[in-house]
Short mmCIF file of C-alpha atoms in Angstrom, two decimals:
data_model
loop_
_atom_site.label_atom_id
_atom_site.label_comp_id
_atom_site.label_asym_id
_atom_site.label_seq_id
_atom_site.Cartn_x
_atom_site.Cartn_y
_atom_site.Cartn_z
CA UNK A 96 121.93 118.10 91.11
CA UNK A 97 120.94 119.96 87.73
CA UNK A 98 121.09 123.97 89.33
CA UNK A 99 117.95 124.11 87.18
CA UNK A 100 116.12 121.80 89.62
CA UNK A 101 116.93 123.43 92.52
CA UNK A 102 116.78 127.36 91.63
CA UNK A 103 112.76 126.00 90.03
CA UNK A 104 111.77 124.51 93.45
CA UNK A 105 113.23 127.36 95.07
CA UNK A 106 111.65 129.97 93.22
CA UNK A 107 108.24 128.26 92.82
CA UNK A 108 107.65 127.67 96.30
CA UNK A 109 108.61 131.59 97.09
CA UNK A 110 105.86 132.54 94.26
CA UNK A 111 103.11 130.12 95.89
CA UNK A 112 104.51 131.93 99.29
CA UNK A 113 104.76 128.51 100.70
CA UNK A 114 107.37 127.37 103.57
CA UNK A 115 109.31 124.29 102.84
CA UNK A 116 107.73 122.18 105.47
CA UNK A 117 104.59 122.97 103.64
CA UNK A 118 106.29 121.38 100.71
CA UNK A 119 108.32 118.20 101.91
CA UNK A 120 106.08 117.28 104.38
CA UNK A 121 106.14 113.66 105.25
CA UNK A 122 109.10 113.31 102.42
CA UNK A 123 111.45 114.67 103.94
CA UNK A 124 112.63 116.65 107.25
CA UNK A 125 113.18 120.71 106.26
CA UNK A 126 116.85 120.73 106.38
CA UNK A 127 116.91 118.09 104.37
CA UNK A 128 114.84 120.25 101.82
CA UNK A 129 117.07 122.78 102.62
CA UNK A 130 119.83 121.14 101.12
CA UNK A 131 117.87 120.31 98.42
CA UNK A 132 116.70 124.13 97.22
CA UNK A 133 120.36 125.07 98.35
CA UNK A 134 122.34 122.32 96.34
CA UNK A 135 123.76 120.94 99.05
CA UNK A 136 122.15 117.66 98.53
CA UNK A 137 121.57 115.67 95.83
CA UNK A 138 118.17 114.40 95.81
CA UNK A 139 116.62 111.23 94.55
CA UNK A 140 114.65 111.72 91.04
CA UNK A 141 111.88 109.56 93.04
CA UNK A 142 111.86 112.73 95.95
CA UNK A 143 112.19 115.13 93.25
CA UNK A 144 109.27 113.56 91.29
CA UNK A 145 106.88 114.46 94.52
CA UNK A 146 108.45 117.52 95.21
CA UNK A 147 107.57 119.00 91.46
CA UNK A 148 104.17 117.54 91.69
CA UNK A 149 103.58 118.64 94.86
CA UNK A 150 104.36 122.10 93.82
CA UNK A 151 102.28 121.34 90.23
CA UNK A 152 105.65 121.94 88.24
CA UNK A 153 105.68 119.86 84.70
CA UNK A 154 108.37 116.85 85.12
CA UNK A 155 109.11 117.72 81.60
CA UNK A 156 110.21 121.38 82.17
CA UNK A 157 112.96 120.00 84.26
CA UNK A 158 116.44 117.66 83.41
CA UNK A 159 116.95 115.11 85.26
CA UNK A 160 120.35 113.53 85.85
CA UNK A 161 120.00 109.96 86.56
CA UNK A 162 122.35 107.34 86.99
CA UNK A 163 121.72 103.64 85.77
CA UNK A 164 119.61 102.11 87.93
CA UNK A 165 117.12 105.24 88.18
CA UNK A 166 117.18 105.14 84.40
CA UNK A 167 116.52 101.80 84.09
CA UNK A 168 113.49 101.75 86.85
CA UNK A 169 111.91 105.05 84.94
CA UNK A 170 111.89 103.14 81.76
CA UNK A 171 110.59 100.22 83.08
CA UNK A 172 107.55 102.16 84.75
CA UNK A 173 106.67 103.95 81.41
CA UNK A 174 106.54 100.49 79.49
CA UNK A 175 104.29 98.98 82.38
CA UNK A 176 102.21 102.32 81.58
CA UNK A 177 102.58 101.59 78.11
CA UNK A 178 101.11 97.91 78.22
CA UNK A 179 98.37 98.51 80.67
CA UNK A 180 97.13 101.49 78.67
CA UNK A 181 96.32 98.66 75.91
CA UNK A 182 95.22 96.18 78.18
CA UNK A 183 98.11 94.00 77.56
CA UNK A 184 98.66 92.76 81.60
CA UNK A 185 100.45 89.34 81.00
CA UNK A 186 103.61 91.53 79.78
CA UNK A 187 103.13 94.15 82.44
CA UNK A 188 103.02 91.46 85.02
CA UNK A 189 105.86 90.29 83.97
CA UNK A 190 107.62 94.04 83.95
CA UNK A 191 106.56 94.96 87.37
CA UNK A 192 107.96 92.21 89.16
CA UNK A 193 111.43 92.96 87.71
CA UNK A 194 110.45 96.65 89.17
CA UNK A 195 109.51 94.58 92.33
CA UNK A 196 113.02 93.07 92.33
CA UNK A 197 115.25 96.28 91.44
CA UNK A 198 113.54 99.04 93.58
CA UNK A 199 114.42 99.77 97.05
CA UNK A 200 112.47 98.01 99.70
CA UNK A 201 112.71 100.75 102.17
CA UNK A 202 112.05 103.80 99.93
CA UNK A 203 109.05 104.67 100.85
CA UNK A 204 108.06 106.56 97.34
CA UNK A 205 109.52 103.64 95.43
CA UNK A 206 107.04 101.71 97.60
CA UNK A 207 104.46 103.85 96.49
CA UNK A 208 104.84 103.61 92.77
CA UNK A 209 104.87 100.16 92.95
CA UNK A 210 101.59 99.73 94.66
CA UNK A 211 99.76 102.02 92.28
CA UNK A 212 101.49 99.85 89.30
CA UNK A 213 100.24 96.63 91.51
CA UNK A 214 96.55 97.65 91.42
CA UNK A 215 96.39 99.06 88.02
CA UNK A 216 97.95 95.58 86.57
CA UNK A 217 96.33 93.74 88.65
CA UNK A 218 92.27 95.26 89.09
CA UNK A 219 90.06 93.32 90.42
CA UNK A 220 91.81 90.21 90.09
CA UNK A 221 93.39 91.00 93.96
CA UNK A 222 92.40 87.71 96.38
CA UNK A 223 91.44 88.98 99.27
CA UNK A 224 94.51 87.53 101.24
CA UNK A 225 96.57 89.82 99.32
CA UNK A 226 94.35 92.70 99.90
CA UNK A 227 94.45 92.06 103.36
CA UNK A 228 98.25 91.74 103.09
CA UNK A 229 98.48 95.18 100.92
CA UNK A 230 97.17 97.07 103.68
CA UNK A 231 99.34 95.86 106.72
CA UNK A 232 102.51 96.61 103.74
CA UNK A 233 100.84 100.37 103.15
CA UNK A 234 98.81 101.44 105.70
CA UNK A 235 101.51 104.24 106.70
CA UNK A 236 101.76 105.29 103.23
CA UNK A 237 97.98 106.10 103.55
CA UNK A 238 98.06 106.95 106.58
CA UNK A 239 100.21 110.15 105.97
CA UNK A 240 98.36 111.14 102.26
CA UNK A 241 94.86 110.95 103.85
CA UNK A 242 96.30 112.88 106.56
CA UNK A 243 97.53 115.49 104.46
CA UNK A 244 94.16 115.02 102.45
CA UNK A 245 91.75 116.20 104.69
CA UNK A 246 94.33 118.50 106.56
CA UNK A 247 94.03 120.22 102.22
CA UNK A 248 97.89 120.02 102.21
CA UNK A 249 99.84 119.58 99.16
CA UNK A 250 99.72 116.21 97.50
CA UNK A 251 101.37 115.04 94.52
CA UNK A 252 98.89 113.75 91.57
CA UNK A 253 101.47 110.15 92.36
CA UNK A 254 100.06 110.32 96.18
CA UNK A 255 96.73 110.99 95.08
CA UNK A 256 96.73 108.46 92.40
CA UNK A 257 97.86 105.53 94.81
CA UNK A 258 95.23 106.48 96.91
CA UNK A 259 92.92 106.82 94.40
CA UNK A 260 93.82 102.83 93.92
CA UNK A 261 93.27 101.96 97.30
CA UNK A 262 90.34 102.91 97.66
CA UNK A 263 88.97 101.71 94.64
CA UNK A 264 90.61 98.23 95.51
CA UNK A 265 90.31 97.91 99.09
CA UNK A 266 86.30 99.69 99.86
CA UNK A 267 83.90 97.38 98.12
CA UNK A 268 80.56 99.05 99.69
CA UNK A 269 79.64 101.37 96.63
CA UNK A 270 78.30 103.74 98.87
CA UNK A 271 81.59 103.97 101.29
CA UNK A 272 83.73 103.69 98.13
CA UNK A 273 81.70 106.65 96.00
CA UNK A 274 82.55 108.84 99.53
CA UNK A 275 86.21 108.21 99.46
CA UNK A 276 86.44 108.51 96.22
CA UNK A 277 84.65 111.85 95.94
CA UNK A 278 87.06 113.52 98.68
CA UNK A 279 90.07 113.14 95.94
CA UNK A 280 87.74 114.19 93.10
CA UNK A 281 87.01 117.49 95.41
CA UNK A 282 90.70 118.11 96.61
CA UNK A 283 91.58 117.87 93.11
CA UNK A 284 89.66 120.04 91.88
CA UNK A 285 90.03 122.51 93.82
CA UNK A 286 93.99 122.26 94.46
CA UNK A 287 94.50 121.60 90.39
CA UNK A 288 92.03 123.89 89.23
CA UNK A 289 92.56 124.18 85.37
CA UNK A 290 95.08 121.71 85.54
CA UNK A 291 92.61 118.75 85.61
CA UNK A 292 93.29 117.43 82.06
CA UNK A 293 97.27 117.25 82.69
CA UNK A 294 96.93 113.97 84.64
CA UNK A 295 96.16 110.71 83.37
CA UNK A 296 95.33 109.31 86.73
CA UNK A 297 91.83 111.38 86.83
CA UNK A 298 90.48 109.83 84.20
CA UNK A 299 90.87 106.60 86.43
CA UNK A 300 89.59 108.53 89.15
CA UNK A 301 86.57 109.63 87.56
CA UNK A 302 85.69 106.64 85.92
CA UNK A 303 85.83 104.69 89.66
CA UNK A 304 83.73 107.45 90.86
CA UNK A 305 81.77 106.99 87.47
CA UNK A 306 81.04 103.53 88.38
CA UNK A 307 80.25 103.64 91.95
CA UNK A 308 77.50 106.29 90.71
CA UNK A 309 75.76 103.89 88.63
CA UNK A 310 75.89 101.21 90.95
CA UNK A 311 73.96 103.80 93.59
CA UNK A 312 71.62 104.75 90.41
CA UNK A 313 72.78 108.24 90.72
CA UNK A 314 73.09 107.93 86.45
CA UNK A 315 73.20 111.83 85.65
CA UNK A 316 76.25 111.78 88.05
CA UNK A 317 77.55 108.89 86.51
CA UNK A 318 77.45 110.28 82.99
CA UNK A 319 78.75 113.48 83.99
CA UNK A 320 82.21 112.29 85.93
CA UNK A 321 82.56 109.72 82.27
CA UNK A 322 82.44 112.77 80.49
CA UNK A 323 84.94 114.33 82.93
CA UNK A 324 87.20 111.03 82.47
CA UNK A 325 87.40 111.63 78.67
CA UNK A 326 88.54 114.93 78.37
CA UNK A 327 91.71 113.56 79.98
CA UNK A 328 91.58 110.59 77.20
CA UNK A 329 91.15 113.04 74.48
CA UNK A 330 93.92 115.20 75.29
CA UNK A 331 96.04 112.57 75.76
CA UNK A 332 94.43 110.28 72.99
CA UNK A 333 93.79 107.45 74.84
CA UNK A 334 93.70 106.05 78.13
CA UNK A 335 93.76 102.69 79.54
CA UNK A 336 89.87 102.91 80.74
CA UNK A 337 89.29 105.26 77.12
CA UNK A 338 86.17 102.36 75.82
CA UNK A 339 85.41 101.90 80.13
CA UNK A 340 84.06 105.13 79.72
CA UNK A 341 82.28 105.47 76.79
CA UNK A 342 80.51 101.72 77.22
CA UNK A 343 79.63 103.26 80.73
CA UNK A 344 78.35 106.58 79.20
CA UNK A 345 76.24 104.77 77.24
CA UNK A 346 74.88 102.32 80.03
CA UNK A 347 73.79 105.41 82.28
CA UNK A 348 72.38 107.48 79.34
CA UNK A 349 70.39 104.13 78.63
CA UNK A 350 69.13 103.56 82.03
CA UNK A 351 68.39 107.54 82.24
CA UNK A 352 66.44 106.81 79.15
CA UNK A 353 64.14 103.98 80.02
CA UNK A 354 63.50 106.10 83.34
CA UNK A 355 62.11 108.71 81.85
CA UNK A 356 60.07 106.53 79.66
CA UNK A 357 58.88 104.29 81.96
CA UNK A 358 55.38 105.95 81.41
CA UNK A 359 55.73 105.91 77.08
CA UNK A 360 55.79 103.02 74.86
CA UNK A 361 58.13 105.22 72.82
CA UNK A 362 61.67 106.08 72.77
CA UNK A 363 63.59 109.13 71.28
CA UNK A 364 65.57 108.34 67.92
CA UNK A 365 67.83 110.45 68.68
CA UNK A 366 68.78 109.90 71.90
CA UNK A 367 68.90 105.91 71.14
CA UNK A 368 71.41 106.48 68.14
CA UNK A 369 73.74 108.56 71.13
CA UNK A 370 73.18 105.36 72.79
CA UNK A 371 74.66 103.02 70.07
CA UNK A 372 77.34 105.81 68.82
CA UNK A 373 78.98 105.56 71.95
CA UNK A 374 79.09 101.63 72.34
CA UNK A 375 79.96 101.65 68.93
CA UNK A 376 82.75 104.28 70.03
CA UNK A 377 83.51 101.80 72.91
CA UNK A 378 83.89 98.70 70.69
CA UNK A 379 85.89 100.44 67.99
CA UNK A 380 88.74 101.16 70.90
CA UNK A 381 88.72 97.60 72.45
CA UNK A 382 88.89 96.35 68.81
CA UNK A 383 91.69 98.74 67.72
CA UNK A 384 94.07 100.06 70.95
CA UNK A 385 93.50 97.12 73.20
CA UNK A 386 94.79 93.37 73.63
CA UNK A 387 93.12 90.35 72.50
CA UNK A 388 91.15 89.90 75.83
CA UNK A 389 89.02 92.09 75.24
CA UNK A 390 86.77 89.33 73.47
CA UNK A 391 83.92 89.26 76.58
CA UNK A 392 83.53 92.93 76.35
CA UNK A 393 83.11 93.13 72.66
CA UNK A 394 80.50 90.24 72.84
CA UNK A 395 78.45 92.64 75.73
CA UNK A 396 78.72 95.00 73.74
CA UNK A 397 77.22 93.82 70.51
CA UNK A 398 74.08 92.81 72.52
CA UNK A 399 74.05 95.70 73.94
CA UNK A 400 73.80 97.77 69.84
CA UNK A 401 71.50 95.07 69.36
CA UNK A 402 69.08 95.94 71.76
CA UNK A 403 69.02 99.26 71.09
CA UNK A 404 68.79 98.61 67.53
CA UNK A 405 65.35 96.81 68.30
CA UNK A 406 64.04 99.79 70.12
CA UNK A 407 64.32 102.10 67.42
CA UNK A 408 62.98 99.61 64.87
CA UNK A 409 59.42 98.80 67.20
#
């Protein structure tokens, strides 16, 4: 192993004055993380990968030494990444199942990354056989990350991110879906405070959450956790929920809109042009950084300027 690794593990967990159970729980048995820290063991880069986020260190302030196959299955991840973040899911179908075929069927954190691929790929296009099928093949996966979730133990933004999935896959009550959901968005916060914009997967998160808000008419919530979802997209430039987010913005702002108007036959300019500047926002991404089926959503949202467009001229 790269003696950079292991002195950086060891001398970050000293600083956060944590044990090394603390840290490998659930990964991997304390001698074993021993080793590890001592260089006695070579670990596995998809180990490694938990044990840096788990102790918030940047992958990219570390080398990794891989050999062929780990290469080859770390590439293959970040073009699945790459084609889901336009939309483009008939290639990164096509991608994951070669990850399906070369990763190791009884690594557990292989397992994992796989699964959170599976649901971002696939949304909400999961038959419920499959679901059902999902959760027998993870359930101790979960088991241990919700464990360490409400125990406030240290998760990886990977372990929170596949759980994060889950439950936006598996929980189709809003209401017991907006609950789960909410206990990452707290941990999170609280565990990675200033360190929210780092990680792509909370603009995912927040955007579920988003959702689920709306759908419980709890709009000022909504449009708060969208506007939490696209700091992440502007730091990073774009996300693969980047127009989600701003079509959704719009929707609550909208709905907060007629609300408070329910009493007056007139609307705010102002506010209505916010309105159509962020659908227009919405349907400049989809028409620019996404795939070509995206057609459906640009259609909604056309009616949606359009009916906007009438308010301000009545």
């Amino acid at each position: 192993m790269d003696k950079k690794i292991k002195d950086i593990l060891y001398n970050t967990r000293k600083e956060k004055n944590l044990t090394r159970n603390q840290v490998c729980g659930n990964l991997l048995s304390e001698n074993e993380y021993r080793n590890i820290e001592t260089g006695k063991m070579e670990g596995n880069v998809w180990i490694l990968r938990q044990l840096l986020g788990r102790l918030k260190i940047p992958e990219s302030s570390v080398v990794f030494y891989l050999g062929t196959k780990e290469n080859d299955m770390i590439n293959l991840e970040i073009e699945i990444y790459r084609r889901i973040m336009v939309w483009n899911y008939r290639e990164a179908e096509e991608k994951l199942e070669k990850f399906f075929n070369w990763m190791d069927k009884d690594d557990t954190i292989q397992g994992m990354i796989y699964y959170r691929l599976f649901f971002l790929v696939y949304r909400k296009r999961i038959e419920k056989e499959k679901i059902d099928a999902i959760k027998e093949e993870i359930k101790n996966i979960i088991y241990y990350i919700e464990n360490r979730l409400q125990k406030r133990e240290l998760l990886s933004t990977d372990e929170l991110a596949i759980l994060t999935e889950y439950y936006a896959t598996i929980f189709c009550n809003s209401k017991e879906q907006s609950i789960k959901l909410y206990e990452i968005i707290d941990y999170y916060k609280t565990e990675y405070l200033g360190l929210e914009g780092r990680n792509k997967f909370y603009a995912q998160l927040s955007f579920y959450y988003a959702q689920n808000q709306y759908s419980l008419e709890q709009y000022q919530n909504c449009m708060e956790n969208c506007k939490e979802g696209l700091k992440v997209t502007f730091i990073f430039g774009n996300c693969n929920n980047t127009a989600e987010l701003f079509e959704l913005l719009a929707d609550a702002k909208g709905k907060l809109l007629q609300k408070s108007n329910s009493l007056n036959e007139t609307y705010n300019k102002s506010q209505i042009e916010e309105i159509i500047q962020n659908y227009r926002v919405a349907y400049d991404i989809y028409s620019l950084l996404y795939c070509d089926s995206v057609k459906e959503q640009k259609e909604t949202l056309m009616e949606k300027i359009t009916i906007w467009k009438t308010m301000i001229l009545e």
